[in-house]
Amino acid sequence: GATGSASASGSEADRVRRELLEALDRQAATNEIFHVISSSPSDTQPVFDAIVRSGSRLFPGSAISVALPKDGLIDAVAIADEDPARAEAWRRRFPFPLSRDYMHGVALLDAREMDIPDVASAPNKDTIGARNFLASGFRAVTMMPMLRDGKAIGVIGVVRLAPGALTAEQLAMLRTFAAQAVIAVENTRLMNELRKTNSVLENVSHQLAKYISPQLYHSILEGKQDVTIESRRKKLTIFFSDIVGFTEITDQMESEELTALLNEYLTAMSGIAEDYGANFDKFIGDAIMCYFGDPESRGVREDAEACVRMALAMQERIRQLQSDWQNRGVIDRPFEARMGINTGYCTAGNFGSQDRMDNTIIGHEVNLAARLEAHADPGGILMAAETYSLVKDWLVAEEQAAISMKGFAQPVRTYRVLGTLEELAKGETFFHHEDDGVTITIHADRADKAKTREALRKALEQLGS
């Protein structure tokens, strides 16, 4: 009696141990597949491969497959069997029609589980699918549909050489596999949709970026700029430019040539504007308007410097373009631009309606910059007194006649840009000195030498007294 009791206890312990090991195996398989899902969000094949690989270990003596419907057929996307030759023989039976004549088809079309302990004695043993299983030596078949919203999108099949139903734990494991396969399919679908959406958004974003300034574009993308009707007062430096005699140029050229020339010019100018951090406001035919200080400012003095240096770079590039075009025979007359620069308080923001708005600046100071451009010399840069006061430490300019204009109580003092101190000092004919209470600028090649000497003599006498 004691021996029988001990034997029974040992058998129970073996059973518990066996069930525990099986549970651990199932948990390990589940964890492995979830790991594959997380590491392959855009590809279902590694997940399907992991499912059949795990199933082959968990269902000894079985072959396991994942099959999907496509274009009226059922095709296997993954098959595993401890006997490679048997696995290959089974693989060759795919694809076949999506029909209830096949057990895969029943599971897919009816979205229901099938667990047949013995195909040879099943009611549908005479169907094509049942005969195929029996011909391959398989007796037991289980079909587990992969369900999404109640519809089967695939099926996991387990076929066994020996008759017998699966246990409740084994069926539960298959349901877990099916759920994991659905997760993988959904992940891939969502990832592909996201990739497609991102591609569309990237393309649209790239196209829209060509219609607004880089500063404004990045400000909106980074959430620093709201696309709402609003405005703010800011001190800005405004730039206007216009091609001299553009109407006459257009009269001499065919429309295709004119378009190519204008686009080359505007592309070059907008590239320079972007390099210097300008907020490119608009093209007005051949005219350009941009400004510095909104939506971001590096400081009023720094904004003014960037604007003036941009204008100098533009004039240099225009001279290069003119030389190139003349060499190519594109134009036979001077190609020059007038430029005007002003610094002052403007109203900046979005103007328009809730459905259609324009991000720009308005105010007297904007109008003044446009008027300065109109008064500039061909190929020259004319700026207002405040801009000059911000850049005079490194820039040389000559004061011009004051301009009277509507909206300003006093005539506006203006300065014609001659160049940077650094560049002008390279020439032997230029001298510049500036200190508290004194500014001396001499262009020896243009100055009346006798009058200059007399002025300097009087200055020295005054200093001596």
CSV table of C-alpha atoms in Angstrom, one decimal:
chain,number,residue,atom,x,y,z
A,1,GLY,CA,0.0,0.0,0.0
A,2,ALA,CA,2.8,2.4,0.9
A,3,THR,CA,4.5,1.6,-2.4
A,4,GLY,CA,1.4,2.3,-4.4
A,5,SER,CA,0.8,5.6,-2.5
A,6,ALA,CA,4.4,6.6,-3.2
A,7,SER,CA,4.0,5.8,-6.9
A,8,ALA,CA,0.8,7.8,-7.1
A,9,SER,CA,2.5,10.8,-5.4
A,10,GLY,CA,5.4,10.5,-7.9
A,11,SER,CA,3.0,10.4,-10.9
A,12,GLU,CA,1.2,13.5,-9.6
A,13,ALA,CA,4.5,15.3,-9.1
A,14,ASP,CA,5.6,14.4,-12.6
A,15,ARG,CA,2.3,15.6,-14.0
A,16,VAL,CA,2.6,18.9,-12.2
A,17,ARG,CA,6.2,19.3,-13.3
A,18,ARG,CA,5.2,18.5,-16.9
A,19,GLU,CA,2.3,21.0,-16.9
A,20,LEU,CA,4.6,23.7,-15.3
A,21,LEU,CA,7.2,23.1,-18.0
A,22,GLU,CA,4.6,23.3,-20.7
A,23,ALA,CA,3.2,26.5,-19.2
A,24,LEU,CA,6.7,28.0,-19.2
A,25,ASP,CA,7.2,26.9,-22.8
A,26,ARG,CA,4.0,28.6,-23.8
A,27,GLN,CA,5.0,31.8,-21.9
A,28,ALA,CA,8.4,31.8,-23.6
A,29,ALA,CA,6.9,31.4,-27.0
A,30,THR,CA,4.5,34.3,-26.3
A,31,ASN,CA,7.3,36.5,-25.1
A,32,GLU,CA,9.4,35.6,-28.2
A,33,ILE,CA,6.7,36.5,-30.6
A,34,PHE,CA,5.9,39.8,-28.8
A,35,HIS,CA,9.6,40.6,-29.0
A,36,VAL,CA,9.6,40.0,-32.8
A,37,ILE,CA,6.4,42.1,-33.2
A,38,SER,CA,8.1,45.1,-31.4
A,39,SER,CA,11.3,44.7,-33.3
A,40,SER,CA,9.6,44.3,-36.7
A,41,PRO,CA,6.8,46.9,-36.8
A,42,SER,CA,6.7,47.2,-40.5
A,43,ASP,CA,7.2,43.5,-41.5
A,44,THR,CA,4.8,40.7,-40.7
A,45,GLN,CA,7.0,37.9,-42.1
A,46,PRO,CA,9.4,37.6,-39.0
A,47,VAL,CA,6.3,37.3,-36.8
A,48,PHE,CA,4.7,34.6,-38.9
A,49,ASP,CA,8.0,32.7,-39.0
A,50,ALA,CA,8.3,33.0,-35.2
A,51,ILE,CA,4.7,31.7,-34.8
A,52,VAL,CA,5.3,28.5,-36.8
A,53,ARG,CA,8.7,28.0,-35.2
A,54,SER,CA,7.2,28.2,-31.7
A,55,GLY,CA,4.2,26.1,-32.7
A,56,SER,CA,6.5,23.4,-34.0
A,57,ARG,CA,8.1,23.2,-30.6
A,58,LEU,CA,4.9,23.3,-28.6
A,59,PHE,CA,3.1,20.7,-30.8
A,60,PRO,CA,5.5,17.8,-31.3
A,61,GLY,CA,4.7,15.6,-34.2
A,62,SER,CA,2.7,18.4,-35.9
A,63,ALA,CA,3.1,20.7,-38.8
A,64,ILE,CA,2.0,24.3,-38.4
A,65,SER,CA,1.3,27.0,-40.9
A,66,VAL,CA,0.1,30.6,-41.3
A,67,ALA,CA,-2.0,31.1,-44.4
A,68,LEU,CA,-3.6,34.3,-45.8
A,69,PRO,CA,-6.3,34.9,-48.4
A,70,LYS,CA,-5.3,36.9,-51.5
A,71,ASP,CA,-7.0,37.4,-54.8
A,72,GLY,CA,-9.5,34.5,-54.3
A,73,LEU,CA,-6.7,32.1,-53.2
A,74,ILE,CA,-5.3,30.9,-49.9
A,75,ASP,CA,-1.5,30.9,-49.7
A,76,ALA,CA,0.9,29.8,-47.0
A,77,VAL,CA,3.2,32.5,-45.8
A,78,ALA,CA,5.0,30.4,-43.2
A,79,ILE,CA,5.2,26.6,-42.6
A,80,ALA,CA,7.2,24.6,-40.0
A,81,ASP,CA,7.5,20.9,-39.5
A,82,GLU,CA,10.1,18.8,-37.7
A,83,ASP,CA,10.4,16.9,-40.9
A,84,PRO,CA,11.6,19.3,-43.6
A,85,ALA,CA,10.6,17.1,-46.5
A,86,ARG,CA,7.0,16.8,-45.1
A,87,ALA,CA,6.9,20.6,-44.7
A,88,GLU,CA,8.0,21.1,-48.3
A,89,ALA,CA,5.4,18.6,-49.5
A,90,TRP,CA,2.7,20.5,-47.7
A,91,ARG,CA,4.0,23.9,-49.0
A,92,ARG,CA,3.6,22.7,-52.5
A,93,ARG,CA,-0.1,22.2,-52.0
A,94,PHE,CA,-0.5,26.0,-51.8
A,95,PRO,CA,-2.0,28.1,-53.1
A,96,PHE,CA,-5.5,26.8,-53.6
A,97,PRO,CA,-9.0,28.4,-54.0
A,98,LEU,CA,-10.6,30.3,-51.2
A,99,SER,CA,-13.5,27.8,-50.9
A,100,ARG,CA,-15.4,25.8,-48.3
A,101,ASP,CA,-14.1,22.7,-50.1
A,102,TYR,CA,-10.9,23.3,-48.1
A,103,MET,CA,-10.8,23.4,-44.3
A,104,HIS,CA,-8.7,26.6,-44.5
A,105,GLY,CA,-11.5,28.1,-46.5
A,106,VAL,CA,-14.1,27.1,-44.0
A,107,ALA,CA,-12.1,28.7,-41.2
A,108,LEU,CA,-11.6,31.9,-43.2
A,109,LEU,CA,-15.1,32.3,-44.8
A,110,ASP,CA,-17.0,31.4,-41.6
A,111,ALA,CA,-14.5,33.0,-39.2
A,112,ARG,CA,-14.7,30.0,-36.9
A,113,GLU,CA,-12.4,27.6,-35.1
A,114,MET,CA,-12.1,24.0,-36.3
A,115,ASP,CA,-10.6,21.1,-34.2
A,116,ILE,CA,-11.1,17.8,-35.9
A,117,PRO,CA,-9.7,14.8,-33.9
A,118,ASP,CA,-9.8,12.4,-36.9
A,119,VAL,CA,-10.3,13.6,-40.4
A,120,ALA,CA,-10.9,10.1,-41.6
A,121,SER,CA,-14.2,9.9,-39.6
A,122,ALA,CA,-15.2,13.6,-40.0
A,123,PRO,CA,-18.5,14.5,-41.7
A,124,ASN,CA,-16.6,16.4,-44.4
A,125,LYS,CA,-14.0,13.7,-45.0
A,126,ASP,CA,-14.8,13.6,-48.7
A,127,THR,CA,-14.0,17.3,-49.4
A,128,ILE,CA,-10.9,18.2,-51.4
A,129,GLY,CA,-9.1,19.5,-48.3
A,130,ALA,CA,-9.8,16.5,-46.2
A,131,ARG,CA,-8.6,14.1,-48.9
A,132,ASN,CA,-5.4,16.2,-49.3
A,133,PHE,CA,-4.7,15.9,-45.5
A,134,LEU,CA,-5.3,12.2,-45.5
A,135,ALA,CA,-3.2,11.7,-48.6
A,136,SER,CA,-0.3,13.5,-46.8
A,137,GLY,CA,-0.6,11.2,-43.8
A,138,PHE,CA,-2.3,13.7,-41.5
A,139,ARG,CA,-5.2,12.5,-39.3
A,140,ALA,CA,-6.0,15.4,-37.0
A,141,VAL,CA,-6.5,19.1,-38.1
A,142,THR,CA,-7.0,22.3,-36.1
A,143,MET,CA,-7.8,25.6,-37.9
A,144,MET,CA,-7.6,28.8,-35.8
A,145,PRO,CA,-8.8,31.9,-37.7
A,146,MET,CA,-7.0,35.3,-37.2
A,147,LEU,CA,-9.9,37.6,-36.3
A,148,ARG,CA,-10.0,41.3,-36.7
A,149,ASP,CA,-13.4,43.0,-36.0
A,150,GLY,CA,-15.1,39.6,-36.3
A,151,LYS,CA,-13.6,38.9,-39.8
A,152,ALA,CA,-10.9,36.3,-40.5
A,153,ILE,CA,-7.9,37.8,-42.1
A,154,GLY,CA,-5.8,34.6,-42.0
A,155,VAL,CA,-5.7,31.2,-40.4
A,156,ILE,CA,-3.2,29.2,-38.4
A,157,GLY,CA,-3.3,25.5,-39.1
A,158,VAL,CA,-2.0,22.7,-37.0
A,159,VAL,CA,-2.1,19.2,-38.6
A,160,ARG,CA,-1.0,16.1,-36.8
A,161,LEU,CA,-0.1,12.6,-37.8
A,162,ALA,CA,-1.8,10.9,-34.9
A,163,PRO,CA,-5.6,11.3,-34.2
A,164,GLY,CA,-6.7,13.3,-31.2
A,165,ALA,CA,-8.1,16.7,-30.2
A,166,LEU,CA,-5.9,19.5,-28.8
A,167,THR,CA,-6.1,20.3,-25.1
A,168,ALA,CA,-7.8,23.4,-23.8
A,169,GLU,CA,-4.3,24.8,-23.1
A,170,GLN,CA,-3.2,24.1,-26.6
A,171,LEU,CA,-6.2,25.8,-28.1
A,172,ALA,CA,-5.7,28.8,-25.9
A,173,MET,CA,-2.1,29.0,-27.1
A,174,LEU,CA,-3.3,28.9,-30.7
A,175,ARG,CA,-5.7,31.7,-30.0
A,176,THR,CA,-2.8,33.7,-28.5
A,177,PHE,CA,-0.8,33.1,-31.6
A,178,ALA,CA,-3.7,34.2,-33.8
A,179,ALA,CA,-4.1,37.4,-31.8
A,180,GLN,CA,-0.4,38.1,-32.1
A,181,ALA,CA,-0.5,37.6,-35.8
A,182,VAL,CA,-3.4,40.1,-36.1
A,183,ILE,CA,-1.4,42.6,-34.0
A,184,ALA,CA,1.5,42.1,-36.5
A,185,VAL,CA,-0.8,42.6,-39.5
A,186,GLU,CA,-2.3,45.7,-37.9
A,187,ASN,CA,1.0,47.1,-37.0
A,188,THR,CA,2.2,46.7,-40.6
A,189,ARG,CA,-0.9,48.2,-42.0
A,190,LEU,CA,-0.8,51.2,-39.7
A,191,MET,CA,2.9,51.7,-40.3
A,192,ASN,CA,2.5,51.6,-44.0
A,193,GLU,CA,-0.4,54.1,-43.8
A,194,LEU,CA,1.7,56.3,-41.5
A,195,ARG,CA,4.6,56.1,-44.0
A,196,LYS,CA,2.3,57.0,-46.8
A,197,THR,CA,0.7,59.8,-44.9
A,198,ASN,CA,4.1,61.1,-43.9
A,199,SER,CA,5.2,61.0,-47.5
A,200,VAL,CA,2.2,63.0,-48.6
A,201,LEU,CA,2.6,65.5,-45.8
A,202,GLU,CA,6.3,65.8,-46.5
A,203,ASN,CA,5.6,66.5,-50.2
A,204,VAL,CA,2.9,69.0,-49.3
A,205,SER,CA,5.1,70.6,-46.7
A,206,HIS,CA,7.9,70.9,-49.2
A,207,GLN,CA,5.6,72.5,-51.7
A,208,LEU,CA,4.1,74.9,-49.2
A,209,ALA,CA,7.6,75.9,-48.0
A,210,LYS,CA,8.2,77.5,-51.4
A,211,TYR,CA,5.3,80.0,-50.8
A,212,ILE,CA,6.4,81.3,-47.4
A,213,SER,CA,9.7,82.4,-45.9
A,214,PRO,CA,11.9,79.8,-44.3
A,215,GLN,CA,11.7,81.8,-41.0
A,216,LEU,CA,7.9,81.7,-41.0
A,217,TYR,CA,7.8,78.1,-42.2
A,218,HIS,CA,10.1,76.8,-39.4
A,219,SER,CA,8.3,79.0,-36.9
A,220,ILE,CA,5.0,77.4,-37.8
A,221,LEU,CA,6.4,73.8,-37.8
A,222,GLU,CA,8.0,74.3,-34.4
A,223,GLY,CA,4.8,75.7,-32.9
A,224,LYS,CA,6.2,79.1,-32.3
A,225,GLN,CA,3.8,80.8,-34.7
A,226,ASP,CA,0.0,80.4,-34.6
A,227,VAL,CA,-1.9,80.5,-37.9
A,228,THR,CA,-4.5,83.0,-36.5
A,229,ILE,CA,-5.3,86.6,-37.2
A,230,GLU,CA,-3.1,88.5,-34.8
A,231,SER,CA,-0.5,91.3,-35.0
A,232,ARG,CA,2.2,92.8,-32.9
A,233,ARG,CA,4.4,95.9,-32.9
A,234,LYS,CA,8.1,95.3,-33.5
A,235,LYS,CA,11.1,97.2,-34.6
A,236,LEU,CA,12.2,95.8,-37.9
A,237,THR,CA,14.6,96.5,-40.7
A,238,ILE,CA,12.8,96.5,-44.0
A,239,PHE,CA,14.3,95.9,-47.5
A,240,PHE,CA,12.8,96.7,-51.0
A,241,SER,CA,14.5,96.2,-54.3
A,242,ASP,CA,13.4,96.7,-57.9
A,243,ILE,CA,15.0,96.2,-61.3
A,244,VAL,CA,15.9,99.4,-63.1
A,245,GLY,CA,14.1,99.8,-66.5
A,246,PHE,CA,12.4,96.4,-66.2
A,247,THR,CA,9.7,97.4,-68.7
A,248,GLU,CA,12.2,98.2,-71.4
A,249,ILE,CA,13.9,94.8,-70.7
A,250,THR,CA,10.7,93.0,-71.1
A,251,ASP,CA,10.0,94.7,-74.4
A,252,GLN,CA,13.3,93.4,-75.9
A,253,MET,CA,12.9,89.8,-74.9
A,254,GLU,CA,10.6,86.9,-75.7
A,255,SER,CA,8.4,85.7,-72.8
A,256,GLU,CA,10.3,82.4,-72.4
A,257,GLU,CA,13.7,84.2,-72.3
A,258,LEU,CA,12.3,86.8,-69.9
A,259,THR,CA,10.8,84.1,-67.6
A,260,ALA,CA,14.2,82.2,-67.5
A,261,LEU,CA,16.1,85.4,-66.7
A,262,LEU,CA,13.7,86.6,-64.1
A,263,ASN,CA,13.6,83.2,-62.4
A,264,GLU,CA,17.4,83.0,-62.3
A,265,TYR,CA,17.6,86.5,-60.8
A,266,LEU,CA,14.9,85.9,-58.2
A,267,THR,CA,16.4,82.5,-57.3
A,268,ALA,CA,19.8,84.1,-56.7
A,269,MET,CA,18.3,86.9,-54.6
A,270,SER,CA,16.1,84.6,-52.5
A,271,GLY,CA,19.0,82.3,-51.9
A,272,ILE,CA,21.1,85.3,-50.5
A,273,ALA,CA,18.1,86.5,-48.5
A,274,GLU,CA,17.8,83.0,-46.9
A,275,ASP,CA,21.5,82.9,-46.2
A,276,TYR,CA,21.3,86.2,-44.2
A,277,GLY,CA,18.1,85.1,-42.3
A,278,ALA,CA,15.6,87.4,-44.0
A,279,ASN,CA,11.9,86.9,-43.7
A,280,PHE,CA,11.0,86.8,-47.4
A,281,ASP,CA,7.7,88.6,-47.6
A,282,LYS,CA,6.8,88.6,-51.3
A,283,PHE,CA,7.8,89.0,-54.9
A,284,ILE,CA,5.9,91.8,-56.7
A,285,GLY,CA,6.7,91.1,-60.3
A,286,ASP,CA,10.5,91.9,-60.4
A,287,ALA,CA,10.4,93.6,-57.0
A,288,ILE,CA,11.4,92.0,-53.8
A,289,MET,CA,10.3,92.8,-50.2
A,290,CYS,CA,11.8,91.2,-47.1
A,291,TYR,CA,12.5,92.2,-43.5
A,292,PHE,CA,14.5,91.3,-40.5
A,293,GLY,CA,13.3,91.0,-36.8
A,294,ASP,CA,10.2,88.9,-37.1
A,295,PRO,CA,9.2,86.2,-36.2
A,296,GLU,CA,12.6,86.0,-34.6
A,297,SER,CA,15.1,88.8,-34.0
A,298,ARG,CA,18.8,88.7,-33.2
A,299,GLY,CA,18.7,92.2,-31.9
A,300,VAL,CA,17.8,95.5,-33.7
A,301,ARG,CA,21.5,96.3,-34.5
A,302,GLU,CA,22.2,92.7,-35.6
A,303,ASP,CA,19.0,92.7,-37.8
A,304,ALA,CA,20.1,96.0,-39.5
A,305,GLU,CA,23.6,94.7,-40.1
A,306,ALA,CA,22.3,91.4,-41.6
A,307,CYS,CA,20.0,93.4,-43.9
A,308,VAL,CA,22.7,95.8,-45.2
A,309,ARG,CA,25.2,93.0,-45.7
A,310,MET,CA,22.5,91.1,-47.6
A,311,ALA,CA,21.9,94.1,-49.9
A,312,LEU,CA,25.6,94.4,-50.6
A,313,ALA,CA,25.8,90.7,-51.4
A,314,MET,CA,22.8,91.0,-53.7
A,315,GLN,CA,24.4,93.9,-55.6
A,316,GLU,CA,27.6,91.9,-56.1
A,317,ARG,CA,25.6,88.9,-57.3
A,318,ILE,CA,23.6,91.1,-59.7
A,319,ARG,CA,26.9,92.4,-61.2
A,320,GLN,CA,28.0,88.8,-61.8
A,321,LEU,CA,24.7,87.9,-63.4
A,322,GLN,CA,24.8,90.9,-65.7
A,323,SER,CA,28.3,90.0,-66.8
A,324,ASP,CA,27.3,86.4,-67.4
A,325,TRP,CA,24.1,87.4,-69.3
A,326,GLN,CA,26.0,89.9,-71.5
A,327,ASN,CA,28.6,87.2,-72.4
A,328,ARG,CA,25.8,84.8,-73.3
A,329,GLY,CA,24.0,87.5,-75.3
A,330,VAL,CA,20.9,87.3,-73.2
A,331,ILE,CA,20.8,91.1,-72.7
A,332,ASP,CA,22.6,94.0,-74.3
A,333,ARG,CA,21.9,96.7,-71.8
A,334,PRO,CA,22.8,97.3,-68.1
A,335,PHE,CA,20.9,95.1,-65.6
A,336,GLU,CA,20.8,97.0,-62.3
A,337,ALA,CA,18.6,97.1,-59.2
A,338,ARG,CA,17.7,99.9,-56.8
A,339,MET,CA,17.5,99.0,-53.1
A,340,GLY,CA,16.0,100.8,-50.1
A,341,ILE,CA,16.5,100.0,-46.4
A,342,ASN,CA,14.7,101.4,-43.4
A,343,THR,CA,14.5,100.6,-39.7
A,344,GLY,CA,11.5,101.4,-37.5
A,345,TYR,CA,8.4,100.1,-35.7
A,346,CYS,CA,6.0,98.2,-37.8
A,347,THR,CA,2.8,96.1,-37.3
A,348,ALA,CA,3.7,92.5,-38.0
A,349,GLY,CA,1.4,89.5,-38.1
A,350,ASN,CA,-1.4,87.7,-39.9
A,351,PHE,CA,-3.9,89.8,-41.8
A,352,GLY,CA,-7.0,88.7,-43.7
A,353,SER,CA,-9.8,86.3,-42.8
A,354,GLN,CA,-10.0,83.1,-40.8
A,355,ASP,CA,-9.9,81.1,-44.1
A,356,ARG,CA,-7.3,83.1,-46.0
A,357,MET,CA,-4.6,85.2,-44.5
A,358,ASP,CA,-1.2,86.8,-45.3
A,359,ASN,CA,1.7,87.0,-43.0
A,360,THR,CA,3.3,90.5,-43.6
A,361,ILE,CA,4.1,93.9,-42.1
A,362,ILE,CA,2.4,97.2,-42.5
A,363,GLY,CA,3.0,100.8,-41.4
A,364,HIS,CA,4.7,104.1,-42.3
A,365,GLU,CA,8.1,102.6,-42.0
A,366,VAL,CA,7.3,100.0,-44.6
A,367,ASN,CA,6.2,102.7,-47.0
A,368,LEU,CA,9.4,104.6,-46.3
A,369,ALA,CA,11.5,101.7,-47.2
A,370,ALA,CA,9.6,101.4,-50.5
A,371,ARG,CA,10.1,105.2,-51.2
A,372,LEU,CA,13.8,104.9,-50.4
A,373,GLU,CA,14.2,102.2,-53.0
A,374,ALA,CA,12.5,104.5,-55.6
A,375,HIS,CA,15.0,107.3,-54.8
A,376,ALA,CA,18.1,105.0,-54.9
A,377,ASP,CA,20.6,105.2,-57.7
A,378,PRO,CA,20.6,102.4,-60.3
A,379,GLY,CA,22.8,99.7,-58.7
A,380,GLY,CA,22.7,101.6,-55.4
A,381,ILE,CA,21.5,101.2,-51.9
A,382,LEU,CA,19.7,104.0,-50.1
A,383,MET,CA,18.9,103.8,-46.4
A,384,ALA,CA,17.3,106.0,-43.7
A,385,ALA,CA,19.2,107.7,-40.9
A,386,GLU,CA,18.2,105.2,-38.2
A,387,THR,CA,19.5,102.2,-40.2
A,388,TYR,CA,22.8,104.1,-40.9
A,389,SER,CA,23.2,104.8,-37.2
A,390,LEU,CA,23.0,101.1,-36.5
A,391,VAL,CA,25.7,100.1,-39.1
A,392,LYS,CA,28.0,103.1,-39.3
A,393,ASP,CA,30.7,101.4,-37.3
A,394,TRP,CA,31.6,99.2,-40.2
A,395,LEU,CA,29.8,100.8,-43.2
A,396,VAL,CA,30.6,103.9,-45.2
A,397,ALA,CA,27.8,106.0,-46.6
A,398,GLU,CA,27.2,109.5,-47.9
A,399,GLU,CA,24.3,111.6,-46.8
A,400,GLN,CA,22.0,112.5,-49.6
A,401,ALA,CA,19.3,115.1,-49.9
A,402,ALA,CA,16.5,114.7,-47.4
A,403,ILE,CA,13.2,113.3,-48.8
A,404,SER,CA,9.8,114.8,-48.0
A,405,MET,CA,7.0,112.3,-48.0
A,406,LYS,CA,3.4,112.0,-46.9
A,407,GLY,CA,3.0,110.7,-43.3
A,408,PHE,CA,6.3,112.1,-42.1
A,409,ALA,CA,6.3,115.6,-40.4
A,410,GLN,CA,10.0,116.3,-41.3
A,411,PRO,CA,12.0,115.5,-44.4
A,412,VAL,CA,13.7,112.1,-44.0
A,413,ARG,CA,17.5,112.0,-43.9
A,414,THR,CA,19.0,109.5,-46.3
A,415,TYR,CA,22.4,107.8,-46.9
A,416,ARG,CA,23.8,106.3,-50.0
A,417,VAL,CA,25.9,103.1,-49.2
A,418,LEU,CA,29.4,103.3,-50.5
A,419,GLY,CA,30.7,100.0,-49.1
A,420,THR,CA,32.2,98.5,-46.0
A,421,LEU,CA,35.2,100.1,-44.3
A,422,GLU,CA,37.1,96.8,-44.8
A,423,GLU,CA,36.6,96.7,-48.5
A,424,LEU,CA,37.1,100.4,-49.2
A,425,ALA,CA,40.2,100.5,-47.1
A,426,LYS,CA,41.8,98.0,-49.5
A,427,GLY,CA,42.0,100.8,-52.1
A,428,GLU,CA,44.8,103.5,-51.8
A,429,THR,CA,42.4,106.3,-52.8
A,430,PHE,CA,40.1,105.9,-49.7
A,431,PHE,CA,40.6,107.2,-46.2
A,432,HIS,CA,38.2,107.0,-43.3
A,433,HIS,CA,38.5,108.0,-39.6
A,434,GLU,CA,35.8,108.1,-37.0
A,435,ASP,CA,35.9,109.0,-33.3
A,436,ASP,CA,33.9,110.9,-30.8
A,437,GLY,CA,33.0,114.2,-32.4
A,438,VAL,CA,34.9,113.6,-35.6
A,439,THR,CA,34.3,111.7,-38.9
A,440,ILE,CA,36.7,112.0,-41.8
A,441,THR,CA,36.0,110.2,-45.1
A,442,ILE,CA,38.1,111.0,-48.2
A,443,HIS,CA,37.8,109.5,-51.7
A,444,ALA,CA,41.0,110.8,-53.2
A,445,ASP,CA,40.0,109.8,-56.7
A,446,ARG,CA,36.8,111.9,-56.6
A,447,ALA,CA,37.7,114.7,-54.2
A,448,ASP,CA,38.8,118.2,-55.3
A,449,LYS,CA,42.3,118.0,-53.8
A,450,ALA,CA,42.7,121.8,-53.4
A,451,LYS,CA,39.3,122.2,-51.6
A,452,THR,CA,40.1,119.1,-49.5
A,453,ARG,CA,43.4,120.5,-48.3
A,454,GLU,CA,41.8,123.8,-47.5
A,455,ALA,CA,39.1,122.1,-45.5
A,456,LEU,CA,41.7,120.1,-43.6
A,457,ARG,CA,43.8,123.2,-43.0
A,458,LYS,CA,40.8,125.0,-41.5
A,459,ALA,CA,40.0,122.0,-39.3
A,460,LEU,CA,43.5,121.8,-38.0
A,461,GLU,CA,43.5,125.6,-37.2
A,462,GLN,CA,40.2,125.2,-35.4
A,463,LEU,CA,41.6,122.3,-33.4
A,464,GLY,CA,44.7,124.3,-32.6
A,465,SER,CA,42.7,127.2,-31.2
